[in-house]
Amino acid sequence: MPKLTLVPNEIEEYARAHTAAPAPLFEELKDITQSRTTSPGMQVGPVEGAFLKMLVSLTSARRVLEIGTFTGYSALMMAEGLPDDGELITCDINPETAEIARAFFARSPQGRKIQLRLGPALETLKTLRGPFDLVFIDADKGNYGAYWDAVVPLVRPGGLLVADNVLWSGRVLSPESESDHAVVAFNAKVVADARVEPVLLTVRDGMMLARKR
């Protein structure tokens, strides 16, 4: 199925123009991601990045956990929302994109807040201790349900869980592939979980926000 445009490009551009602009380093990271990776569309955009930063600030988060670093855009944006002594742990399995992320973390004043853990995220999660104030899931869709099961216990009461791509270019309405069905199953899992209060937003490719009770 071809990729669906959930938000028209003109509206997306209008939203970007009326959102606080990121630092110049982010534009450079965007360019490097487009030139050196095979799936640059995996990178969050400036609007979603600004939204994540705002969520970190609004929740007064001090500890953030991210599953799916890619080239580091979202980690750097969320780190900007953390206090000076805040901590962000980000997990990824791809050494090539992690190398790009580490290079940009080193160039940012926010980079000292970030720890990148390379390896299968489910294994990394077993080594972490909570509580975390905010968790952002943006990785392989087939494991979304497993990631959820692993991270909910690590989040403090009143903390926030965020999952990206939960509308999956609209394919949640007519799922065909394994990843399509995985996203549908994940959304059903979240809404049935009595431990959280969820809301699914139509931001970019769909963002699930869930406050832990």
JSON list of C-alpha atoms in Angstrom, two decimals:
[
{"chain": "A", "resi": 1, "resn": "MET", "atom": "CA", "xyz": [0.00, 0.00, 0.00]},
{"chain": "A", "resi": 2, "resn": "PRO", "atom": "CA", "xyz": [1.46, 3.42, -0.88]},
{"chain": "A", "resi": 3, "resn": "LYS", "atom": "CA", "xyz": [2.27, 5.81, 1.92]},
{"chain": "A", "resi": 4, "resn": "LEU", "atom": "CA", "xyz": [-0.68, 8.01, 2.79]},
{"chain": "A", "resi": 5, "resn": "THR", "atom": "CA", "xyz": [-0.32, 11.71, 3.53]},
{"chain": "A", "resi": 6, "resn": "LEU", "atom": "CA", "xyz": [-2.15, 12.20, 6.81]},
{"chain": "A", "resi": 7, "resn": "VAL", "atom": "CA", "xyz": [-1.44, 15.93, 6.88]},
{"chain": "A", "resi": 8, "resn": "PRO", "atom": "CA", "xyz": [-1.17, 17.86, 3.59]},
{"chain": "A", "resi": 9, "resn": "ASN", "atom": "CA", "xyz": [2.33, 19.20, 2.93]},
{"chain": "A", "resi": 10, "resn": "GLU", "atom": "CA", "xyz": [1.06, 22.77, 2.92]},
{"chain": "A", "resi": 11, "resn": "ILE", "atom": "CA", "xyz": [-0.43, 22.36, 6.39]},
{"chain": "A", "resi": 12, "resn": "GLU", "atom": "CA", "xyz": [2.71, 20.63, 7.65]},
{"chain": "A", "resi": 13, "resn": "GLU", "atom": "CA", "xyz": [4.80, 23.55, 6.38]},
{"chain": "A", "resi": 14, "resn": "TYR", "atom": "CA", "xyz": [2.41, 26.07, 7.96]},
{"chain": "A", "resi": 15, "resn": "ALA", "atom": "CA", "xyz": [2.71, 24.26, 11.29]},
{"chain": "A", "resi": 16, "resn": "ARG", "atom": "CA", "xyz": [6.50, 24.24, 10.99]},
{"chain": "A", "resi": 17, "resn": "ALA", "atom": "CA", "xyz": [6.57, 27.96, 10.24]},
{"chain": "A", "resi": 18, "resn": "HIS", "atom": "CA", "xyz": [4.56, 28.64, 13.40]},
{"chain": "A", "resi": 19, "resn": "THR", "atom": "CA", "xyz": [6.65, 26.41, 15.67]},
{"chain": "A", "resi": 20, "resn": "ALA", "atom": "CA", "xyz": [9.77, 27.50, 17.54]},
{"chain": "A", "resi": 21, "resn": "ALA", "atom": "CA", "xyz": [12.70, 26.89, 15.21]},
{"chain": "A", "resi": 22, "resn": "PRO", "atom": "CA", "xyz": [15.34, 24.39, 16.32]},
{"chain": "A", "resi": 23, "resn": "ALA", "atom": "CA", "xyz": [19.00, 25.31, 16.67]},
{"chain": "A", "resi": 24, "resn": "PRO", "atom": "CA", "xyz": [21.06, 25.28, 13.44]},
{"chain": "A", "resi": 25, "resn": "LEU", "atom": "CA", "xyz": [22.69, 22.00, 14.50]},
{"chain": "A", "resi": 26, "resn": "PHE", "atom": "CA", "xyz": [19.38, 20.21, 13.89]},
{"chain": "A", "resi": 27, "resn": "GLU", "atom": "CA", "xyz": [19.24, 21.35, 10.27]},
{"chain": "A", "resi": 28, "resn": "GLU", "atom": "CA", "xyz": [22.73, 19.98, 9.77]},
{"chain": "A", "resi": 29, "resn": "LEU", "atom": "CA", "xyz": [21.69, 16.71, 11.40]},
{"chain": "A", "resi": 30, "resn": "LYS", "atom": "CA", "xyz": [18.70, 16.54, 9.06]},
{"chain": "A", "resi": 31, "resn": "ASP", "atom": "CA", "xyz": [20.98, 17.01, 6.03]},
{"chain": "A", "resi": 32, "resn": "ILE", "atom": "CA", "xyz": [23.45, 14.36, 7.22]},
{"chain": "A", "resi": 33, "resn": "THR", "atom": "CA", "xyz": [20.59, 11.94, 7.88]},
{"chain": "A", "resi": 34, "resn": "GLN", "atom": "CA", "xyz": [19.25, 12.44, 4.37]},
{"chain": "A", "resi": 35, "resn": "SER", "atom": "CA", "xyz": [22.65, 11.95, 2.75]},
{"chain": "A", "resi": 36, "resn": "ARG", "atom": "CA", "xyz": [24.03, 9.09, 4.85]},
{"chain": "A", "resi": 37, "resn": "THR", "atom": "CA", "xyz": [21.05, 6.89, 5.74]},
{"chain": "A", "resi": 38, "resn": "THR", "atom": "CA", "xyz": [18.72, 4.76, 3.64]},
{"chain": "A", "resi": 39, "resn": "SER", "atom": "CA", "xyz": [15.54, 5.70, 5.54]},
{"chain": "A", "resi": 40, "resn": "PRO", "atom": "CA", "xyz": [15.76, 9.40, 6.42]},
{"chain": "A", "resi": 41, "resn": "GLY", "atom": "CA", "xyz": [11.99, 9.50, 6.88]},
{"chain": "A", "resi": 42, "resn": "MET", "atom": "CA", "xyz": [12.51, 7.71, 10.19]},
{"chain": "A", "resi": 43, "resn": "GLN", "atom": "CA", "xyz": [13.79, 10.96, 11.66]},
{"chain": "A", "resi": 44, "resn": "VAL", "atom": "CA", "xyz": [11.26, 13.02, 13.58]},
{"chain": "A", "resi": 45, "resn": "GLY", "atom": "CA", "xyz": [10.61, 16.42, 12.06]},
{"chain": "A", "resi": 46, "resn": "PRO", "atom": "CA", "xyz": [10.96, 19.85, 13.68]},
{"chain": "A", "resi": 47, "resn": "VAL", "atom": "CA", "xyz": [7.30, 20.04, 14.74]},
{"chain": "A", "resi": 48, "resn": "GLU", "atom": "CA", "xyz": [7.28, 16.63, 16.41]},
{"chain": "A", "resi": 49, "resn": "GLY", "atom": "CA", "xyz": [10.70, 17.32, 17.90]},
{"chain": "A", "resi": 50, "resn": "ALA", "atom": "CA", "xyz": [9.48, 20.58, 19.40]},
{"chain": "A", "resi": 51, "resn": "PHE", "atom": "CA", "xyz": [6.42, 18.76, 20.73]},
{"chain": "A", "resi": 52, "resn": "LEU", "atom": "CA", "xyz": [8.59, 16.15, 22.43]},
{"chain": "A", "resi": 53, "resn": "LYS", "atom": "CA", "xyz": [10.75, 18.87, 23.96]},
{"chain": "A", "resi": 54, "resn": "MET", "atom": "CA", "xyz": [7.62, 20.58, 25.26]},
{"chain": "A", "resi": 55, "resn": "LEU", "atom": "CA", "xyz": [6.30, 17.33, 26.76]},
{"chain": "A", "resi": 56, "resn": "VAL", "atom": "CA", "xyz": [9.58, 16.90, 28.64]},
{"chain": "A", "resi": 57, "resn": "SER", "atom": "CA", "xyz": [9.34, 20.46, 29.95]},
{"chain": "A", "resi": 58, "resn": "LEU", "atom": "CA", "xyz": [5.63, 20.26, 30.83]},
{"chain": "A", "resi": 59, "resn": "THR", "atom": "CA", "xyz": [6.10, 17.05, 32.81]},
{"chain": "A", "resi": 60, "resn": "SER", "atom": "CA", "xyz": [9.14, 18.52, 34.63]},
{"chain": "A", "resi": 61, "resn": "ALA", "atom": "CA", "xyz": [10.96, 15.35, 33.61]},
{"chain": "A", "resi": 62, "resn": "ARG", "atom": "CA", "xyz": [14.39, 14.67, 35.00]},
{"chain": "A", "resi": 63, "resn": "ARG", "atom": "CA", "xyz": [14.86, 11.16, 33.60]},
{"chain": "A", "resi": 64, "resn": "VAL", "atom": "CA", "xyz": [13.82, 10.22, 30.05]},
{"chain": "A", "resi": 65, "resn": "LEU", "atom": "CA", "xyz": [14.09, 6.88, 28.29]},
{"chain": "A", "resi": 66, "resn": "GLU", "atom": "CA", "xyz": [14.03, 6.58, 24.50]},
{"chain": "A", "resi": 67, "resn": "ILE", "atom": "CA", "xyz": [13.72, 3.37, 22.50]},
{"chain": "A", "resi": 68, "resn": "GLY", "atom": "CA", "xyz": [14.98, 4.06, 18.99]},
{"chain": "A", "resi": 69, "resn": "THR", "atom": "CA", "xyz": [17.76, 6.64, 18.70]},
{"chain": "A", "resi": 70, "resn": "PHE", "atom": "CA", "xyz": [18.21, 6.63, 14.91]},
{"chain": "A", "resi": 71, "resn": "THR", "atom": "CA", "xyz": [20.50, 9.63, 14.25]},
{"chain": "A", "resi": 72, "resn": "GLY", "atom": "CA", "xyz": [19.70, 11.41, 17.50]},
{"chain": "A", "resi": 73, "resn": "TYR", "atom": "CA", "xyz": [17.31, 14.22, 16.53]},
{"chain": "A", "resi": 74, "resn": "SER", "atom": "CA", "xyz": [14.58, 13.34, 19.04]},
{"chain": "A", "resi": 75, "resn": "ALA", "atom": "CA", "xyz": [17.07, 12.63, 21.83]},
{"chain": "A", "resi": 76, "resn": "LEU", "atom": "CA", "xyz": [18.70, 16.02, 21.39]},
{"chain": "A", "resi": 77, "resn": "MET", "atom": "CA", "xyz": [15.35, 17.79, 21.27]},
{"chain": "A", "resi": 78, "resn": "MET", "atom": "CA", "xyz": [14.13, 16.09, 24.46]},
{"chain": "A", "resi": 79, "resn": "ALA", "atom": "CA", "xyz": [17.47, 16.78, 26.17]},
{"chain": "A", "resi": 80, "resn": "GLU", "atom": "CA", "xyz": [16.86, 20.49, 25.57]},
{"chain": "A", "resi": 81, "resn": "GLY", "atom": "CA", "xyz": [13.73, 20.19, 27.72]},
{"chain": "A", "resi": 82, "resn": "LEU", "atom": "CA", "xyz": [15.60, 18.56, 30.60]},
{"chain": "A", "resi": 83, "resn": "PRO", "atom": "CA", "xyz": [17.15, 20.51, 33.48]},
{"chain": "A", "resi": 84, "resn": "ASP", "atom": "CA", "xyz": [20.93, 20.79, 33.64]},
{"chain": "A", "resi": 85, "resn": "ASP", "atom": "CA", "xyz": [21.19, 17.69, 35.82]},
{"chain": "A", "resi": 86, "resn": "GLY", "atom": "CA", "xyz": [18.68, 15.72, 33.76]},
{"chain": "A", "resi": 87, "resn": "GLU", "atom": "CA", "xyz": [19.40, 12.34, 32.18]},
{"chain": "A", "resi": 88, "resn": "LEU", "atom": "CA", "xyz": [18.27, 10.75, 28.93]},
{"chain": "A", "resi": 89, "resn": "ILE", "atom": "CA", "xyz": [19.02, 7.12, 28.09]},
{"chain": "A", "resi": 90, "resn": "THR", "atom": "CA", "xyz": [18.49, 6.23, 24.44]},
{"chain": "A", "resi": 91, "resn": "CYS", "atom": "CA", "xyz": [18.62, 2.72, 22.99]},
{"chain": "A", "resi": 92, "resn": "ASP", "atom": "CA", "xyz": [19.41, 1.57, 19.47]},
{"chain": "A", "resi": 93, "resn": "ILE", "atom": "CA", "xyz": [20.77, -1.46, 17.65]},
{"chain": "A", "resi": 94, "resn": "ASN", "atom": "CA", "xyz": [22.25, 0.15, 14.53]},
{"chain": "A", "resi": 95, "resn": "PRO", "atom": "CA", "xyz": [25.94, 1.08, 14.98]},
{"chain": "A", "resi": 96, "resn": "GLU", "atom": "CA", "xyz": [26.05, 3.20, 11.81]},
{"chain": "A", "resi": 97, "resn": "THR", "atom": "CA", "xyz": [23.22, 5.56, 12.75]},
{"chain": "A", "resi": 98, "resn": "ALA", "atom": "CA", "xyz": [24.39, 5.51, 16.38]},
{"chain": "A", "resi": 99, "resn": "GLU", "atom": "CA", "xyz": [27.76, 6.82, 15.19]},
{"chain": "A", "resi": 100, "resn": "ILE", "atom": "CA", "xyz": [26.03, 9.82, 13.61]},
{"chain": "A", "resi": 101, "resn": "ALA", "atom": "CA", "xyz": [24.02, 10.38, 16.79]},
{"chain": "A", "resi": 102, "resn": "ARG", "atom": "CA", "xyz": [27.10, 10.25, 19.01]},
{"chain": "A", "resi": 103, "resn": "ALA", "atom": "CA", "xyz": [28.92, 12.75, 16.78]},
{"chain": "A", "resi": 104, "resn": "PHE", "atom": "CA", "xyz": [26.08, 15.25, 17.10]},
{"chain": "A", "resi": 105, "resn": "PHE", "atom": "CA", "xyz": [25.65, 14.60, 20.83]},
{"chain": "A", "resi": 106, "resn": "ALA", "atom": "CA", "xyz": [29.32, 15.53, 21.22]},
{"chain": "A", "resi": 107, "resn": "ARG", "atom": "CA", "xyz": [28.77, 18.82, 19.41]},
{"chain": "A", "resi": 108, "resn": "SER", "atom": "CA", "xyz": [25.73, 19.86, 21.44]},
{"chain": "A", "resi": 109, "resn": "PRO", "atom": "CA", "xyz": [25.75, 21.36, 24.94]},
{"chain": "A", "resi": 110, "resn": "GLN", "atom": "CA", "xyz": [22.86, 18.99, 25.64]},
{"chain": "A", "resi": 111, "resn": "GLY", "atom": "CA", "xyz": [24.92, 15.93, 24.74]},
{"chain": "A", "resi": 112, "resn": "ARG", "atom": "CA", "xyz": [26.31, 15.50, 28.24]},
{"chain": "A", "resi": 113, "resn": "LYS", "atom": "CA", "xyz": [22.80, 14.60, 29.43]},
{"chain": "A", "resi": 114, "resn": "ILE", "atom": "CA", "xyz": [22.52, 11.70, 26.95]},
{"chain": "A", "resi": 115, "resn": "GLN", "atom": "CA", "xyz": [23.67, 8.08, 27.31]},
{"chain": "A", "resi": 116, "resn": "LEU", "atom": "CA", "xyz": [23.42, 5.94, 24.19]},
{"chain": "A", "resi": 117, "resn": "ARG", "atom": "CA", "xyz": [23.07, 2.19, 24.84]},
{"chain": "A", "resi": 118, "resn": "LEU", "atom": "CA", "xyz": [23.86, 0.11, 21.75]},
{"chain": "A", "resi": 119, "resn": "GLY", "atom": "CA", "xyz": [22.27, -3.33, 21.51]},
{"chain": "A", "resi": 120, "resn": "PRO", "atom": "CA", "xyz": [18.84, -4.98, 21.46]},
{"chain": "A", "resi": 121, "resn": "ALA", "atom": "CA", "xyz": [16.57, -2.66, 23.42]},
{"chain": "A", "resi": 122, "resn": "LEU", "atom": "CA", "xyz": [14.73, -5.45, 25.23]},
{"chain": "A", "resi": 123, "resn": "GLU", "atom": "CA", "xyz": [18.05, -6.64, 26.64]},
{"chain": "A", "resi": 124, "resn": "THR", "atom": "CA", "xyz": [19.09, -3.11, 27.57]},
{"chain": "A", "resi": 125, "resn": "LEU", "atom": "CA", "xyz": [15.77, -2.50, 29.33]},
{"chain": "A", "resi": 126, "resn": "LYS", "atom": "CA", "xyz": [16.44, -5.44, 31.65]},
{"chain": "A", "resi": 127, "resn": "THR", "atom": "CA", "xyz": [19.49, -3.59, 32.98]},
{"chain": "A", "resi": 128, "resn": "LEU", "atom": "CA", "xyz": [17.72, -0.29, 33.74]},
{"chain": "A", "resi": 129, "resn": "ARG", "atom": "CA", "xyz": [16.14, 0.84, 36.98]},
{"chain": "A", "resi": 130, "resn": "GLY", "atom": "CA", "xyz": [13.31, 3.31, 37.23]},
{"chain": "A", "resi": 131, "resn": "PRO", "atom": "CA", "xyz": [11.66, 5.53, 37.82]},
{"chain": "A", "resi": 132, "resn": "PHE", "atom": "CA", "xyz": [11.57, 7.40, 34.53]},
{"chain": "A", "resi": 133, "resn": "ASP", "atom": "CA", "xyz": [9.40, 10.47, 34.06]},
{"chain": "A", "resi": 134, "resn": "LEU", "atom": "CA", "xyz": [8.89, 10.05, 30.31]},
{"chain": "A", "resi": 135, "resn": "VAL", "atom": "CA", "xyz": [9.43, 7.22, 27.82]},
{"chain": "A", "resi": 136, "resn": "PHE", "atom": "CA", "xyz": [9.45, 7.66, 24.04]},
{"chain": "A", "resi": 137, "resn": "ILE", "atom": "CA", "xyz": [9.05, 4.55, 21.87]},
{"chain": "A", "resi": 138, "resn": "ASP", "atom": "CA", "xyz": [10.03, 4.94, 18.22]},
{"chain": "A", "resi": 139, "resn": "ALA", "atom": "CA", "xyz": [11.61, 1.69, 17.06]},
{"chain": "A", "resi": 140, "resn": "ASP", "atom": "CA", "xyz": [10.72, -1.58, 15.28]},
{"chain": "A", "resi": 141, "resn": "LYS", "atom": "CA", "xyz": [6.95, -1.86, 15.26]},
{"chain": "A", "resi": 142, "resn": "GLY", "atom": "CA", "xyz": [6.90, -5.63, 15.75]},
{"chain": "A", "resi": 143, "resn": "ASN", "atom": "CA", "xyz": [8.29, -5.17, 19.25]},
{"chain": "A", "resi": 144, "resn": "TYR", "atom": "CA", "xyz": [6.11, -2.25, 20.33]},
{"chain": "A", "resi": 145, "resn": "GLY", "atom": "CA", "xyz": [3.99, -4.50, 22.54]},
{"chain": "A", "resi": 146, "resn": "ALA", "atom": "CA", "xyz": [7.07, -6.02, 24.19]},
{"chain": "A", "resi": 147, "resn": "TYR", "atom": "CA", "xyz": [8.61, -2.60, 24.73]},
{"chain": "A", "resi": 148, "resn": "TRP", "atom": "CA", "xyz": [5.38, -1.45, 26.36]},
{"chain": "A", "resi": 149, "resn": "ASP", "atom": "CA", "xyz": [5.36, -4.39, 28.75]},
{"chain": "A", "resi": 150, "resn": "ALA", "atom": "CA", "xyz": [8.99, -3.67, 29.68]},
{"chain": "A", "resi": 151, "resn": "VAL", "atom": "CA", "xyz": [8.73, 0.10, 30.23]},
{"chain": "A", "resi": 152, "resn": "VAL", "atom": "CA", "xyz": [5.39, 0.67, 31.93]},
{"chain": "A", "resi": 153, "resn": "PRO", "atom": "CA", "xyz": [6.75, -0.67, 35.25]},
{"chain": "A", "resi": 154, "resn": "LEU", "atom": "CA", "xyz": [9.73, 1.69, 34.92]},
{"chain": "A", "resi": 155, "resn": "VAL", "atom": "CA", "xyz": [7.58, 4.84, 34.68]},
{"chain": "A", "resi": 156, "resn": "ARG", "atom": "CA", "xyz": [6.61, 6.73, 37.81]},
{"chain": "A", "resi": 157, "resn": "PRO", "atom": "CA", "xyz": [2.93, 7.28, 38.66]},
{"chain": "A", "resi": 158, "resn": "GLY", "atom": "CA", "xyz": [1.90, 10.40, 36.79]},
{"chain": "A", "resi": 159, "resn": "GLY", "atom": "CA", "xyz": [4.67, 9.85, 34.24]},
{"chain": "A", "resi": 160, "resn": "LEU", "atom": "CA", "xyz": [4.16, 9.86, 30.50]},
{"chain": "A", "resi": 161, "resn": "LEU", "atom": "CA", "xyz": [4.62, 7.23, 27.81]},
{"chain": "A", "resi": 162, "resn": "VAL", "atom": "CA", "xyz": [4.77, 8.33, 24.17]},
{"chain": "A", "resi": 163, "resn": "ALA", "atom": "CA", "xyz": [4.79, 6.06, 21.11]},
{"chain": "A", "resi": 164, "resn": "ASP", "atom": "CA", "xyz": [5.36, 7.27, 17.56]},
{"chain": "A", "resi": 165, "resn": "ASN", "atom": "CA", "xyz": [3.90, 6.07, 14.21]},
{"chain": "A", "resi": 166, "resn": "VAL", "atom": "CA", "xyz": [0.74, 4.67, 15.76]},
{"chain": "A", "resi": 167, "resn": "LEU", "atom": "CA", "xyz": [-1.38, 5.59, 12.72]},
{"chain": "A", "resi": 168, "resn": "TRP", "atom": "CA", "xyz": [1.23, 3.98, 10.45]},
{"chain": "A", "resi": 169, "resn": "SER", "atom": "CA", "xyz": [0.44, 6.09, 7.38]},
{"chain": "A", "resi": 170, "resn": "GLY", "atom": "CA", "xyz": [-3.23, 5.18, 7.78]},
{"chain": "A", "resi": 171, "resn": "ARG", "atom": "CA", "xyz": [-2.61, 1.45, 7.41]},
{"chain": "A", "resi": 172, "resn": "VAL", "atom": "CA", "xyz": [-4.17, 0.84, 10.83]},
{"chain": "A", "resi": 173, "resn": "LEU", "atom": "CA", "xyz": [-7.53, 1.07, 9.06]},
{"chain": "A", "resi": 174, "resn": "SER", "atom": "CA", "xyz": [-6.76, -1.75, 6.61]},
{"chain": "A", "resi": 175, "resn": "PRO", "atom": "CA", "xyz": [-3.82, -3.71, 8.04]},
{"chain": "A", "resi": 176, "resn": "GLU", "atom": "CA", "xyz": [-2.11, -6.16, 5.72]},
{"chain": "A", "resi": 177, "resn": "SER", "atom": "CA", "xyz": [1.55, -6.66, 6.64]},
{"chain": "A", "resi": 178, "resn": "GLU", "atom": "CA", "xyz": [2.93, -7.96, 9.93]},
{"chain": "A", "resi": 179, "resn": "SER", "atom": "CA", "xyz": [4.00, -4.47, 10.94]},
{"chain": "A", "resi": 180, "resn": "ASP", "atom": "CA", "xyz": [0.52, -3.13, 10.14]},
{"chain": "A", "resi": 181, "resn": "HIS", "atom": "CA", "xyz": [-1.06, -5.70, 12.44]},
{"chain": "A", "resi": 182, "resn": "ALA", "atom": "CA", "xyz": [1.60, -5.08, 15.11]},
{"chain": "A", "resi": 183, "resn": "VAL", "atom": "CA", "xyz": [0.69, -1.38, 15.30]},
{"chain": "A", "resi": 184, "resn": "VAL", "atom": "CA", "xyz": [-3.04, -2.19, 15.45]},
{"chain": "A", "resi": 185, "resn": "ALA", "atom": "CA", "xyz": [-2.39, -4.70, 18.24]},
{"chain": "A", "resi": 186, "resn": "PHE", "atom": "CA", "xyz": [-0.24, -2.19, 20.12]},
{"chain": "A", "resi": 187, "resn": "ASN", "atom": "CA", "xyz": [-2.92, 0.51, 20.02]},
{"chain": "A", "resi": 188, "resn": "ALA", "atom": "CA", "xyz": [-5.52, -1.97, 21.27]},
{"chain": "A", "resi": 189, "resn": "LYS", "atom": "CA", "xyz": [-3.15, -3.06, 24.04]},
{"chain": "A", "resi": 190, "resn": "VAL", "atom": "CA", "xyz": [-2.61, 0.49, 25.25]},
{"chain": "A", "resi": 191, "resn": "VAL", "atom": "CA", "xyz": [-6.26, 1.48, 25.29]},
{"chain": "A", "resi": 192, "resn": "ALA", "atom": "CA", "xyz": [-7.11, -1.70, 27.25]},
{"chain": "A", "resi": 193, "resn": "ASP", "atom": "CA", "xyz": [-4.35, -1.14, 29.83]},
{"chain": "A", "resi": 194, "resn": "ALA", "atom": "CA", "xyz": [-5.95, 0.00, 33.09]},
{"chain": "A", "resi": 195, "resn": "ARG", "atom": "CA", "xyz": [-2.61, 1.31, 34.34]},
{"chain": "A", "resi": 196, "resn": "VAL", "atom": "CA", "xyz": [-2.67, 4.26, 31.93]},
{"chain": "A", "resi": 197, "resn": "GLU", "atom": "CA", "xyz": [-4.92, 6.97, 30.52]},
{"chain": "A", "resi": 198, "resn": "PRO", "atom": "CA", "xyz": [-4.22, 7.19, 26.76]},
{"chain": "A", "resi": 199, "resn": "VAL", "atom": "CA", "xyz": [-4.93, 9.68, 24.00]},
{"chain": "A", "resi": 200, "resn": "LEU", "atom": "CA", "xyz": [-4.02, 9.09, 20.35]},
{"chain": "A", "resi": 201, "resn": "LEU", "atom": "CA", "xyz": [-3.05, 12.25, 18.49]},
{"chain": "A", "resi": 202, "resn": "THR", "atom": "CA", "xyz": [-2.93, 12.80, 14.74]},
{"chain": "A", "resi": 203, "resn": "VAL", "atom": "CA", "xyz": [0.44, 14.55, 14.95]},
{"chain": "A", "resi": 204, "resn": "ARG", "atom": "CA", "xyz": [2.54, 13.58, 11.93]},
{"chain": "A", "resi": 205, "resn": "ASP", "atom": "CA", "xyz": [2.18, 9.77, 11.67]},
{"chain": "A", "resi": 206, "resn": "GLY", "atom": "CA", "xyz": [0.22, 9.44, 14.90]},
{"chain": "A", "resi": 207, "resn": "MET", "atom": "CA", "xyz": [1.46, 9.76, 18.48]},
{"chain": "A", "resi": 208, "resn": "MET", "atom": "CA", "xyz": [0.08, 7.79, 21.41]},
{"chain": "A", "resi": 209, "resn": "LEU", "atom": "CA", "xyz": [0.33, 9.59, 24.73]},
{"chain": "A", "resi": 210, "resn": "ALA", "atom": "CA", "xyz": [-0.45, 7.66, 27.90]},
{"chain": "A", "resi": 211, "resn": "ARG", "atom": "CA", "xyz": [-0.28, 9.00, 31.44]},
{"chain": "A", "resi": 212, "resn": "LYS", "atom": "CA", "xyz": [0.49, 6.36, 34.03]},
{"chain": "A", "resi": 213, "resn": "ARG", "atom": "CA", "xyz": [-2.13, 6.37, 36.77]}
]
